[in-house]
Coordinates of N, CA, C and O and ligand atoms in Angstrom, one line a residue:
X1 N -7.9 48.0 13.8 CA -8.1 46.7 14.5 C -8.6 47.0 15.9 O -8.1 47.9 16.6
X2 N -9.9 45.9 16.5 CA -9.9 46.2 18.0 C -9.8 44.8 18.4 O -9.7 43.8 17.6
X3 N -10.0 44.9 20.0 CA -10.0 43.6 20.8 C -11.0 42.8 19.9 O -11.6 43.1 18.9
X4 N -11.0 42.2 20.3 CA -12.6 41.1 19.8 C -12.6 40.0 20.8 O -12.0 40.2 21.9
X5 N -13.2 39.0 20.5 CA -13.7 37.9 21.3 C -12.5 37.5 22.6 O -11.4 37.7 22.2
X6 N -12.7 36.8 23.9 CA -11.9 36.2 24.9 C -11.6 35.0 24.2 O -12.4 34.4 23.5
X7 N -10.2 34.6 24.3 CA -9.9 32.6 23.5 C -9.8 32.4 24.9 O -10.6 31.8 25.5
X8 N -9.1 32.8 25.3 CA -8.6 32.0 26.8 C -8.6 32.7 28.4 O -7.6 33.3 28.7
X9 N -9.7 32.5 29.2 CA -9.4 33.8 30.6 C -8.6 33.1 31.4 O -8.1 32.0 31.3
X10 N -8.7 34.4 32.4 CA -7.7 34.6 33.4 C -7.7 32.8 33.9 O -6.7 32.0 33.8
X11 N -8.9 32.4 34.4 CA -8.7 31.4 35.3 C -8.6 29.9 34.6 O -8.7 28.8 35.2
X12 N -8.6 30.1 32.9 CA -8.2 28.9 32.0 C -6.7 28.7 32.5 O -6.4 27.6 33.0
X13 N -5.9 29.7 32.4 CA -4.8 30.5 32.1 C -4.3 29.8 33.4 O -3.6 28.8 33.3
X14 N -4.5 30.2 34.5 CA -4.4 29.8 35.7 C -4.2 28.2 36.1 O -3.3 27.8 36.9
X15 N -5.0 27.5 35.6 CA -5.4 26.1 35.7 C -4.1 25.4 34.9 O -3.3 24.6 35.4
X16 N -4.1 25.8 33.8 CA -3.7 25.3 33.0 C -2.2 25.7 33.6 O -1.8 24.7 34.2
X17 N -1.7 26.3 33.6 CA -0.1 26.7 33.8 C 0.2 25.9 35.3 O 1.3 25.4 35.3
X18 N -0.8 25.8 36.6 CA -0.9 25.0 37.9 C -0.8 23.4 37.2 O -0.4 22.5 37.9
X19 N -1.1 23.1 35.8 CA -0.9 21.5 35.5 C 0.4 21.3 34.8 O 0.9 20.2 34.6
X20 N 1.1 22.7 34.4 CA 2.1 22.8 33.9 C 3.1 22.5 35.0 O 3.9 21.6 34.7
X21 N 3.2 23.0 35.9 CA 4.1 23.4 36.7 C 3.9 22.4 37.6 O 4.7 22.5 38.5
X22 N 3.2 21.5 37.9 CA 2.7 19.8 38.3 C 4.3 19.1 37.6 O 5.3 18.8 38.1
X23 N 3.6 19.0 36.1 CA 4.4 18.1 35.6 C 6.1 18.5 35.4 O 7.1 17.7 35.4
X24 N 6.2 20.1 35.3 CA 7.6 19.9 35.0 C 8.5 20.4 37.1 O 9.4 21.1 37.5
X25 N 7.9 19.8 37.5 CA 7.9 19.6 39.2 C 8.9 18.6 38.9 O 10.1 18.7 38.7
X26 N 7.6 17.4 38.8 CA 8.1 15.8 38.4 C 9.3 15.6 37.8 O 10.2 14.9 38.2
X27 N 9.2 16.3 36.4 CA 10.5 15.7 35.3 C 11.4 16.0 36.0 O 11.9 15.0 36.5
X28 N 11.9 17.6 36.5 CA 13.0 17.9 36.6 C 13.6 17.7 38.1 O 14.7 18.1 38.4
X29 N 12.7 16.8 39.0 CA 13.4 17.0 40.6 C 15.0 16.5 40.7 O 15.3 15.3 40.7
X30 N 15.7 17.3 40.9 CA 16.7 16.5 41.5 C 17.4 17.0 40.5 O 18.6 16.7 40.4
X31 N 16.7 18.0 39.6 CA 17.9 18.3 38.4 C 18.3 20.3 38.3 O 17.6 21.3 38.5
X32 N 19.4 20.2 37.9 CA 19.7 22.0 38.1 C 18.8 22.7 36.8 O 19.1 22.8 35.6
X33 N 17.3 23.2 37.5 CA 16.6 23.3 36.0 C 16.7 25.2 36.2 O 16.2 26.0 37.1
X34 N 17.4 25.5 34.8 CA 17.2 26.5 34.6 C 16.2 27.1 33.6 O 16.2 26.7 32.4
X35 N 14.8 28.4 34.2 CA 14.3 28.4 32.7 C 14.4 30.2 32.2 O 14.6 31.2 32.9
X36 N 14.4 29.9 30.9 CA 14.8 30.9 30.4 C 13.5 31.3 29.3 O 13.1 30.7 28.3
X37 N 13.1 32.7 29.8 CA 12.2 33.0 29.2 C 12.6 34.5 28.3 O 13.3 35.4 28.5
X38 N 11.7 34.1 27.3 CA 11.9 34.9 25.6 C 10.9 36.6 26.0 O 9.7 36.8 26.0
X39 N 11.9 37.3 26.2 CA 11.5 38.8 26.4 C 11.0 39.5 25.0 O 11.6 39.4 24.0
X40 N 10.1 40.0 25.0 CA 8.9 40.5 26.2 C 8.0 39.9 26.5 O 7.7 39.7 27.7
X41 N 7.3 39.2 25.1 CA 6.1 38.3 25.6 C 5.8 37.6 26.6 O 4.7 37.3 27.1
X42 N 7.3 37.0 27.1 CA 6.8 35.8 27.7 C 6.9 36.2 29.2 O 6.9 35.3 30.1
X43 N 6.9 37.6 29.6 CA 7.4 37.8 30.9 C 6.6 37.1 32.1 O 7.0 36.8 33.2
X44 N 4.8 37.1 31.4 CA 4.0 36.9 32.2 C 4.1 35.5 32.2 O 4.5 35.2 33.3
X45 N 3.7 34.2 31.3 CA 3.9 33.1 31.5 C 5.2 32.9 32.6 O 4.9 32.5 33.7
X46 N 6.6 33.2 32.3 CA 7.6 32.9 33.4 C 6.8 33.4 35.2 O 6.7 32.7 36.1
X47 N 6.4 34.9 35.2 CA 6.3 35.0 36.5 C 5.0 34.1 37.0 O 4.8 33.8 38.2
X48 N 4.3 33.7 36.2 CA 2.9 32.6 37.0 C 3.2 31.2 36.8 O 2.6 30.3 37.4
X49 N 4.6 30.8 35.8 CA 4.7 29.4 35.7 C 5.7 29.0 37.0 O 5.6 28.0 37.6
X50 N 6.4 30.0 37.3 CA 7.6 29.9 38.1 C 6.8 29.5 39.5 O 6.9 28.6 40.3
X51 N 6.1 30.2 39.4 CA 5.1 30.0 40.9 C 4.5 28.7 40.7 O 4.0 28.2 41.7
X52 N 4.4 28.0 39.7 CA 3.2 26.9 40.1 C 4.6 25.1 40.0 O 4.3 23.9 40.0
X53 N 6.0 25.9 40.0 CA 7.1 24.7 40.2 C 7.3 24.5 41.7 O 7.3 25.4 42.5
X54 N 7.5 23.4 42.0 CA 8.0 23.4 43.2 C 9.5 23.0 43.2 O 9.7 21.9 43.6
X55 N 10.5 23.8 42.9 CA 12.0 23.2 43.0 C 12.4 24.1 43.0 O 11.7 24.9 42.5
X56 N 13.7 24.5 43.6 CA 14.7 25.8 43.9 C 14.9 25.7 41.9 O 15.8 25.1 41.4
X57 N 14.2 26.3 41.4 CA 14.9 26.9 39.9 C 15.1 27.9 40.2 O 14.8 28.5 41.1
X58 N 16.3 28.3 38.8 CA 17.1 29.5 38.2 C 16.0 30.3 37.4 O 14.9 29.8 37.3
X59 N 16.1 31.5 36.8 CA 15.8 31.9 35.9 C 16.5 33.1 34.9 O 17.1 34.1 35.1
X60 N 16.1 32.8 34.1 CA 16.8 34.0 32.9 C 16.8 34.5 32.2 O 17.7 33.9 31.6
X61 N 16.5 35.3 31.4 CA 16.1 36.0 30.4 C 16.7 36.6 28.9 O 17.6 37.5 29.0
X62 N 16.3 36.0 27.6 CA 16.7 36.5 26.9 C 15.3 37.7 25.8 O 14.1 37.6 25.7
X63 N 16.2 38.6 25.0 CA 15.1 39.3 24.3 C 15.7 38.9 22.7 O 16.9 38.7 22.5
X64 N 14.7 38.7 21.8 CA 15.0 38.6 20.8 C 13.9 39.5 20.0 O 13.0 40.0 20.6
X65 N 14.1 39.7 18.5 CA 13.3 40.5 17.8 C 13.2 40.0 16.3 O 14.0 39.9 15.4
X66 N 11.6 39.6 16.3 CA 11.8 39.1 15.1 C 10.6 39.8 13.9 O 10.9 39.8 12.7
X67 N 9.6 40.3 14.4 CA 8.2 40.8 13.8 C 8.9 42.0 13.2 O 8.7 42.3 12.0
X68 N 10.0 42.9 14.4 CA 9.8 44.6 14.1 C 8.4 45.0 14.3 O 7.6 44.4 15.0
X69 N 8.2 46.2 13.5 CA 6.6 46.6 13.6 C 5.9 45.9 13.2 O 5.0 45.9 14.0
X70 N 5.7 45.0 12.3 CA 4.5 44.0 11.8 C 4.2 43.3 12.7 O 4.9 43.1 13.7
X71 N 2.9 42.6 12.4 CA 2.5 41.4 13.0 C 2.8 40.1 12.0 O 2.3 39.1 12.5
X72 N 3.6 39.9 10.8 CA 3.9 39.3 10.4 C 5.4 38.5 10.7 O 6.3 39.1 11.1
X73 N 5.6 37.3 10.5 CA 7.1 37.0 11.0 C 7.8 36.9 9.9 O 7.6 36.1 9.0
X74 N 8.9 38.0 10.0 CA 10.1 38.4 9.2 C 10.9 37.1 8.8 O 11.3 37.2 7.7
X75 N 11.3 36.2 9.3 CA 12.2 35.1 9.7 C 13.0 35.3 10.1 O 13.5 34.4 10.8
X76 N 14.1 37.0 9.9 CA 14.9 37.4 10.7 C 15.0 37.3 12.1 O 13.9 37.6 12.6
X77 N 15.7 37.1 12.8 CA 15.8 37.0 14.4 C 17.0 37.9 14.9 O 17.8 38.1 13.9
X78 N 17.3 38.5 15.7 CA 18.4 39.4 16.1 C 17.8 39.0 17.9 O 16.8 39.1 18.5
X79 N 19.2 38.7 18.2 CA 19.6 38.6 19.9 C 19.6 40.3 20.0 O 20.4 40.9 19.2
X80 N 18.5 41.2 21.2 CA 19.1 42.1 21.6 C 19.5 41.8 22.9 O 20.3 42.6 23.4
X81 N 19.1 40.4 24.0 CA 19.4 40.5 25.3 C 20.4 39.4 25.4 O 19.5 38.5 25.4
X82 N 21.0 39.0 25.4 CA 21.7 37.3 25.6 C 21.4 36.9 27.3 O 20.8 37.6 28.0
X83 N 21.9 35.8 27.7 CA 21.7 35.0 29.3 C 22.6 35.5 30.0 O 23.7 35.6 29.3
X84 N 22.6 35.8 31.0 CA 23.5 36.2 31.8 C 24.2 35.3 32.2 O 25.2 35.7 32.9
X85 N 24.1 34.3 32.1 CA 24.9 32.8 32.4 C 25.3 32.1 31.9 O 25.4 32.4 30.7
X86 N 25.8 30.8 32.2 CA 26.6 29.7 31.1 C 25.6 29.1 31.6 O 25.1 29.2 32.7
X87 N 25.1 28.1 30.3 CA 23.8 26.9 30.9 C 25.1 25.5 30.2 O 24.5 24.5 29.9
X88 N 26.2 25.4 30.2 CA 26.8 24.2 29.9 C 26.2 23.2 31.1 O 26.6 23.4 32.3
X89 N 25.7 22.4 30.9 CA 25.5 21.1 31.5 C 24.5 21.4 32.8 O 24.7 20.9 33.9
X90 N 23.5 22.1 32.5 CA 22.1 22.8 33.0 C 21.4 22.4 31.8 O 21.4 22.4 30.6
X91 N 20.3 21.9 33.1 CA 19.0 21.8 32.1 C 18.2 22.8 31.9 O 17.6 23.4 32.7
X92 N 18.3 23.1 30.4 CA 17.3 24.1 30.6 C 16.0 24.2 29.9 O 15.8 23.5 28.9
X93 N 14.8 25.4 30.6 CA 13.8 25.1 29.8 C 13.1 26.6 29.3 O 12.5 27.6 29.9
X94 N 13.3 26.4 27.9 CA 12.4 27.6 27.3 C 11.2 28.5 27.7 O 10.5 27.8 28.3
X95 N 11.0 29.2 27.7 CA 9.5 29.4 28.1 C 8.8 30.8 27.0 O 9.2 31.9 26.8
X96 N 8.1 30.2 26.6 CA 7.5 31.0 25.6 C 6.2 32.2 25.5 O 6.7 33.1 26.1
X97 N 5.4 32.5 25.2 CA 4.2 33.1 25.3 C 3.7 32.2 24.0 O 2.9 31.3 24.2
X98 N 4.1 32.3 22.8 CA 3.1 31.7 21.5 C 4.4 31.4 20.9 O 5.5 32.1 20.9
X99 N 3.9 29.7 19.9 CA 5.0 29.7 18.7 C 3.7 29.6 17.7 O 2.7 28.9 17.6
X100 N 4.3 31.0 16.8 CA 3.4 31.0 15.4 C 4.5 30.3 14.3 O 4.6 29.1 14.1
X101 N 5.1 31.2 13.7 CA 5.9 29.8 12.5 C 7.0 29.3 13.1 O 7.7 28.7 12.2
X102 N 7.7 29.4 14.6 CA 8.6 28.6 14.9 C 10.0 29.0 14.5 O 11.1 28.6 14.7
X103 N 9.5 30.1 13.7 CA 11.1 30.5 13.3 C 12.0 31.0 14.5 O 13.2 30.6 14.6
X104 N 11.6 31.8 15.4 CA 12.0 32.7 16.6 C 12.9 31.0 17.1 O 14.0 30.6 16.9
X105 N 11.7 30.4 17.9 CA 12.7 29.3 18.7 C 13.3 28.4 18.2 O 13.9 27.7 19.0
X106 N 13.4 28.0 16.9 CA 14.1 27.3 15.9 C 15.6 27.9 16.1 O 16.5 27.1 16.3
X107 N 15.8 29.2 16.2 CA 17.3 29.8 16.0 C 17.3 30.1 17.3 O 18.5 30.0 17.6
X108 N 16.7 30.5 18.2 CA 17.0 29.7 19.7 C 17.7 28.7 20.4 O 18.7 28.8 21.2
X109 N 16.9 27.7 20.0 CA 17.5 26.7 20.2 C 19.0 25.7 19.5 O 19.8 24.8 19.9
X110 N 18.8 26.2 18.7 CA 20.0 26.1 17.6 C 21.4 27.1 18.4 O 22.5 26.6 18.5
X111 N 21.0 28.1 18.6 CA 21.6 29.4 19.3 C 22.1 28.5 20.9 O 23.3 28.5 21.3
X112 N 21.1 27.8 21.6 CA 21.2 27.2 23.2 C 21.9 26.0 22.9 O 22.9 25.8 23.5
X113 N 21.7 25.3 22.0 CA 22.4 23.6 21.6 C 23.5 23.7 21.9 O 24.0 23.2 22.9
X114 N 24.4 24.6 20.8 CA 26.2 25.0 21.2 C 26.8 25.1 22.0 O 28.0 24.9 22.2
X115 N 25.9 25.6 23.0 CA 26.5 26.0 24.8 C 26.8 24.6 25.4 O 27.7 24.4 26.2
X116 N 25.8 23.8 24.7 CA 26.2 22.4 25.6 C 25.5 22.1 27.1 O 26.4 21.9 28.0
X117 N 24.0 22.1 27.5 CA 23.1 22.3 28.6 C 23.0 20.8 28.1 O 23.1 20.3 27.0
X118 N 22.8 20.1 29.7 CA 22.6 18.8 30.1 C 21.5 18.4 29.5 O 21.3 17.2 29.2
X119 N 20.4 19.5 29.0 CA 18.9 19.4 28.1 C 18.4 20.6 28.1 O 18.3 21.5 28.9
X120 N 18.0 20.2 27.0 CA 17.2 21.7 26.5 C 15.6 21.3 25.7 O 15.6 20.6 24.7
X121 N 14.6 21.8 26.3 CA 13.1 21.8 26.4 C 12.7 23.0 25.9 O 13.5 23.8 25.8
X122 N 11.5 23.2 25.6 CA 10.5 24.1 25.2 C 9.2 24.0 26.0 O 8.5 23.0 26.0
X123 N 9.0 25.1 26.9 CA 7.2 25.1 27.2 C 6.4 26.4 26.6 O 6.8 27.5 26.8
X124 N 5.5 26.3 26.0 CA 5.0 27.3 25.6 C 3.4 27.6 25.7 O 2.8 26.6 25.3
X125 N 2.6 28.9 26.2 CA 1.7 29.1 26.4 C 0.7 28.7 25.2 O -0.1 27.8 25.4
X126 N 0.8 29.0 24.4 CA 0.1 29.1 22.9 C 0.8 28.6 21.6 O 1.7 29.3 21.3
X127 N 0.3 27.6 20.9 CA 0.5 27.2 20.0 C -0.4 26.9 18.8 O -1.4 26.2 18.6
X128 N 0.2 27.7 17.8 CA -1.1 28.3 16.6 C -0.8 27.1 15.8 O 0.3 26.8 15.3
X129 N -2.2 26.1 15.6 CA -2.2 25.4 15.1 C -2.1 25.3 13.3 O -2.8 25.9 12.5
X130 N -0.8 24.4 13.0 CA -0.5 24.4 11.9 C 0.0 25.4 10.9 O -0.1 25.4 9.7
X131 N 0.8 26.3 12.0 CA 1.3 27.7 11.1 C 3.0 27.2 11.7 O 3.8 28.1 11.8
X132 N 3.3 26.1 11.9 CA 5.0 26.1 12.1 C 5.6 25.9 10.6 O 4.9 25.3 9.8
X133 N 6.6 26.3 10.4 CA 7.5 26.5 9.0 C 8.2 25.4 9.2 O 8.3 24.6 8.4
X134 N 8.7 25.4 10.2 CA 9.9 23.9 11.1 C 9.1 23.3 12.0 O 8.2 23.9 12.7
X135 N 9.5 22.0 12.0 CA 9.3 20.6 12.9 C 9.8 21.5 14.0 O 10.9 22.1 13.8
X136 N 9.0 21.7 15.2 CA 9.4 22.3 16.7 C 8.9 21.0 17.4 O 7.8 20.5 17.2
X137 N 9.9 20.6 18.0 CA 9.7 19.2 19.6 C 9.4 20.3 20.4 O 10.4 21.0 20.6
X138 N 7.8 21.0 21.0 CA 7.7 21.3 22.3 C 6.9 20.3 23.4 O 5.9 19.6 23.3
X139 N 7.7 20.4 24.2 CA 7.7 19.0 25.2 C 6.5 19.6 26.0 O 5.6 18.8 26.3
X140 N 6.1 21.4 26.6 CA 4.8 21.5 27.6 C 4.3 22.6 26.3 O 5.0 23.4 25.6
X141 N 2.7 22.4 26.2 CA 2.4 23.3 25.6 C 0.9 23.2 26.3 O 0.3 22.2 26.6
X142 N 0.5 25.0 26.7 CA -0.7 25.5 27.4 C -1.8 25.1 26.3 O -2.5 24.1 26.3
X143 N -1.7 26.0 25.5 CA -3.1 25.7 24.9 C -2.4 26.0 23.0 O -1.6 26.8 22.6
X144 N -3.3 24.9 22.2 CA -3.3 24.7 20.9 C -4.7 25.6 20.6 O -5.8 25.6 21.1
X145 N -4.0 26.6 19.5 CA -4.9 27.2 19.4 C -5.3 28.4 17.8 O -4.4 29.1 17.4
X146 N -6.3 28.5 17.3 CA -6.2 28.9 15.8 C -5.5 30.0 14.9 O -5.7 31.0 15.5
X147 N -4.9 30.1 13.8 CA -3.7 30.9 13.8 C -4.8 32.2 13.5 O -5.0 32.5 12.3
X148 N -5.4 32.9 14.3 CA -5.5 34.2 14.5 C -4.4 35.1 15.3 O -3.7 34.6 16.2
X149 N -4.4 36.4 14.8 CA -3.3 37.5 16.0 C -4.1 37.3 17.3 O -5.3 37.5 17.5
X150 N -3.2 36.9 17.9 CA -3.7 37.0 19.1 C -3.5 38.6 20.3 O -2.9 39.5 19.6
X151 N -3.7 39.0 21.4 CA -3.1 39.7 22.3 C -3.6 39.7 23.6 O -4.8 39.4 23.7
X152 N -2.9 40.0 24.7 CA -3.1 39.8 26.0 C -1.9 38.7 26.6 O -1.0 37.9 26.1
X153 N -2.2 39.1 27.7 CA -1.3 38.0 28.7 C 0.0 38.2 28.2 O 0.5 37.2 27.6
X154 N 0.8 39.2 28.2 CA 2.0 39.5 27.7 C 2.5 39.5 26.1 O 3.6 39.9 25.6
X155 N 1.2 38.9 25.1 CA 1.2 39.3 24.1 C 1.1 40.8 23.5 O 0.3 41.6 24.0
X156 N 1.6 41.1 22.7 CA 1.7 42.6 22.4 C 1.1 42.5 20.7 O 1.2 41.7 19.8
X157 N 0.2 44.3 21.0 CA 0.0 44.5 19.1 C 0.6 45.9 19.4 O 0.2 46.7 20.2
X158 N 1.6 46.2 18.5 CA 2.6 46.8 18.4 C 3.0 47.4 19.6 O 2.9 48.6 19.7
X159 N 3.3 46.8 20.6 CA 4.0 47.1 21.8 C 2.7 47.3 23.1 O 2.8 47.2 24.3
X160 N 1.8 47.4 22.4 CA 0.5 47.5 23.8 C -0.5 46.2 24.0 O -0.4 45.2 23.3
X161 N -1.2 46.1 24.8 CA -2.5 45.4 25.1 C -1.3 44.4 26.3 O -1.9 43.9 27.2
X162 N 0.3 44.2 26.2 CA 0.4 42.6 27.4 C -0.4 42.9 28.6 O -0.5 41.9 29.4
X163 N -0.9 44.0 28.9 CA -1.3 44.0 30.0 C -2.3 43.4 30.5 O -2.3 43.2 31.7
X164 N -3.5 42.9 29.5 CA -4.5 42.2 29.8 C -4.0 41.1 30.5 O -2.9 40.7 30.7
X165 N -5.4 40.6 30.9 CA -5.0 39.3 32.2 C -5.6 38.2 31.4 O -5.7 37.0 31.9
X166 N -6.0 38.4 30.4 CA -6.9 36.7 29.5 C -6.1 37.1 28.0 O -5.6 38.2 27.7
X167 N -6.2 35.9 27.1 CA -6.0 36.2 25.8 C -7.4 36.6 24.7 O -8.5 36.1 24.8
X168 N -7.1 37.5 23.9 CA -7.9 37.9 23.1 C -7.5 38.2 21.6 O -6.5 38.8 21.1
X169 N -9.1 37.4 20.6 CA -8.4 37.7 19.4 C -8.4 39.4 19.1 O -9.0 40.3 19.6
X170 N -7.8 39.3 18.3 CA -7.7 40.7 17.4 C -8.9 40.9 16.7 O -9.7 39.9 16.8
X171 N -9.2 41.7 16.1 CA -10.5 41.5 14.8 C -10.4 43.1 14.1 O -9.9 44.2 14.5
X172 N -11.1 42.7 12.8 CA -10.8 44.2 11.9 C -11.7 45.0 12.5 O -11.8 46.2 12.1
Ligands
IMP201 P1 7.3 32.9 15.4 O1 8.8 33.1 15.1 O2 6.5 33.1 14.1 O3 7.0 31.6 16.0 O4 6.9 34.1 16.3 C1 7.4 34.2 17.6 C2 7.0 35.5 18.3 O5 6.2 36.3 17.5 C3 6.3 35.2 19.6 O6 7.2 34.9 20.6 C4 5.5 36.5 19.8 O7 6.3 37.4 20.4 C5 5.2 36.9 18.4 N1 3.8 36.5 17.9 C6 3.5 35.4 17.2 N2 2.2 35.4 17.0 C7 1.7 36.4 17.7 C8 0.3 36.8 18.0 O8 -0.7 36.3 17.5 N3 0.2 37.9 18.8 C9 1.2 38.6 19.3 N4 2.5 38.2 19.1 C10 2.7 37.1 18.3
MG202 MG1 7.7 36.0 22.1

């Protein structure tokens, strides 16, 4: 497999996450908004989304593992990081890099509901059109986009390429 074509550059990426961080400004003022972003992928969406909020937010981080080595989704999920905090009666908001079948944040959120947070949201960079397994409510989503592997922008193919600064497909 190599890189192949750009889906999305740096300054799509940019724009788009500045419209993000507009709106969830607005929703959440006045409210204790905690977001919690899904390790590894999403490290880079949290550090550019965080920047484009204007409100004293929290942040925090969980890792979960669901591919293993494949690029295929296991449905398995295993917590290796949990939150460092209690979000009871905190709003909180997801933050994703990509939902491909939805299974990851399905038992996420199912996993966050119990705690009992004032609200709980999903934003997510990329969303592979028509590959979800489960009905997912994501309230901010960057870009809808076709169920190719993707990599870049904190996307990983077997642990390399997040470093890129744009998204790119895969190709044989
Ligand atoms: P899901 O459970 O199938 O929705 O997959 C969730 C996770 O799989 C994402 O958070 C990513 O870490 C990873 N993933 C899904 N699609 C891709 C892709 O195209 N490239 C890289 N990682 C992906
Ligand atoms: Mg991820």
């Amino acid at each position: 497999m190599r890189v192949g074509r750009v889906l999305i550059t740096e300054d799509q990426i940019a724009t788009r996450l500045a419209e993000l961080g507009t709106r969830i400004t607005d929703d959440y003022r006045g409210k204790d908004l905690l977001l919690v972003a899904v390790l590894k992928g999403a490290f880079m969406v949290m550090a550019d989304l965080v920047r484009a909020i204007r409100l004293p937010v929290d942040i925090d981080f969980m890792a979960v593992s669901s591919y293993g080595e494949a690029t295929q989704t296991s449905g398995v999920v295993r917590i290796l990081k949990d939150l460092d905090q209690e979000i009871a009666g905190r709003h909180v908001l997801i933050v994703e890099d990509i939902i491909d079948s939805g299974l990851t944040l399905e038992y996420l959120r199912r996993n966050l509901e119990v705690r009992g947070p004032g609200s709980l949201e999903i934003a997510t960079l990329l969303l592979k059109t028509g590959m979800q397994r489960v009905p997912i409510d994501v309230k901010y989503v960057g870009f809808d986009i076709p169920p190719d592997f993707v990599i870049g922008y904190g996307l990983d193919l077997v642990g390399k390429m997040r470093n890129l600064p744009y998204v790119a497909v895969m190709e044989e």
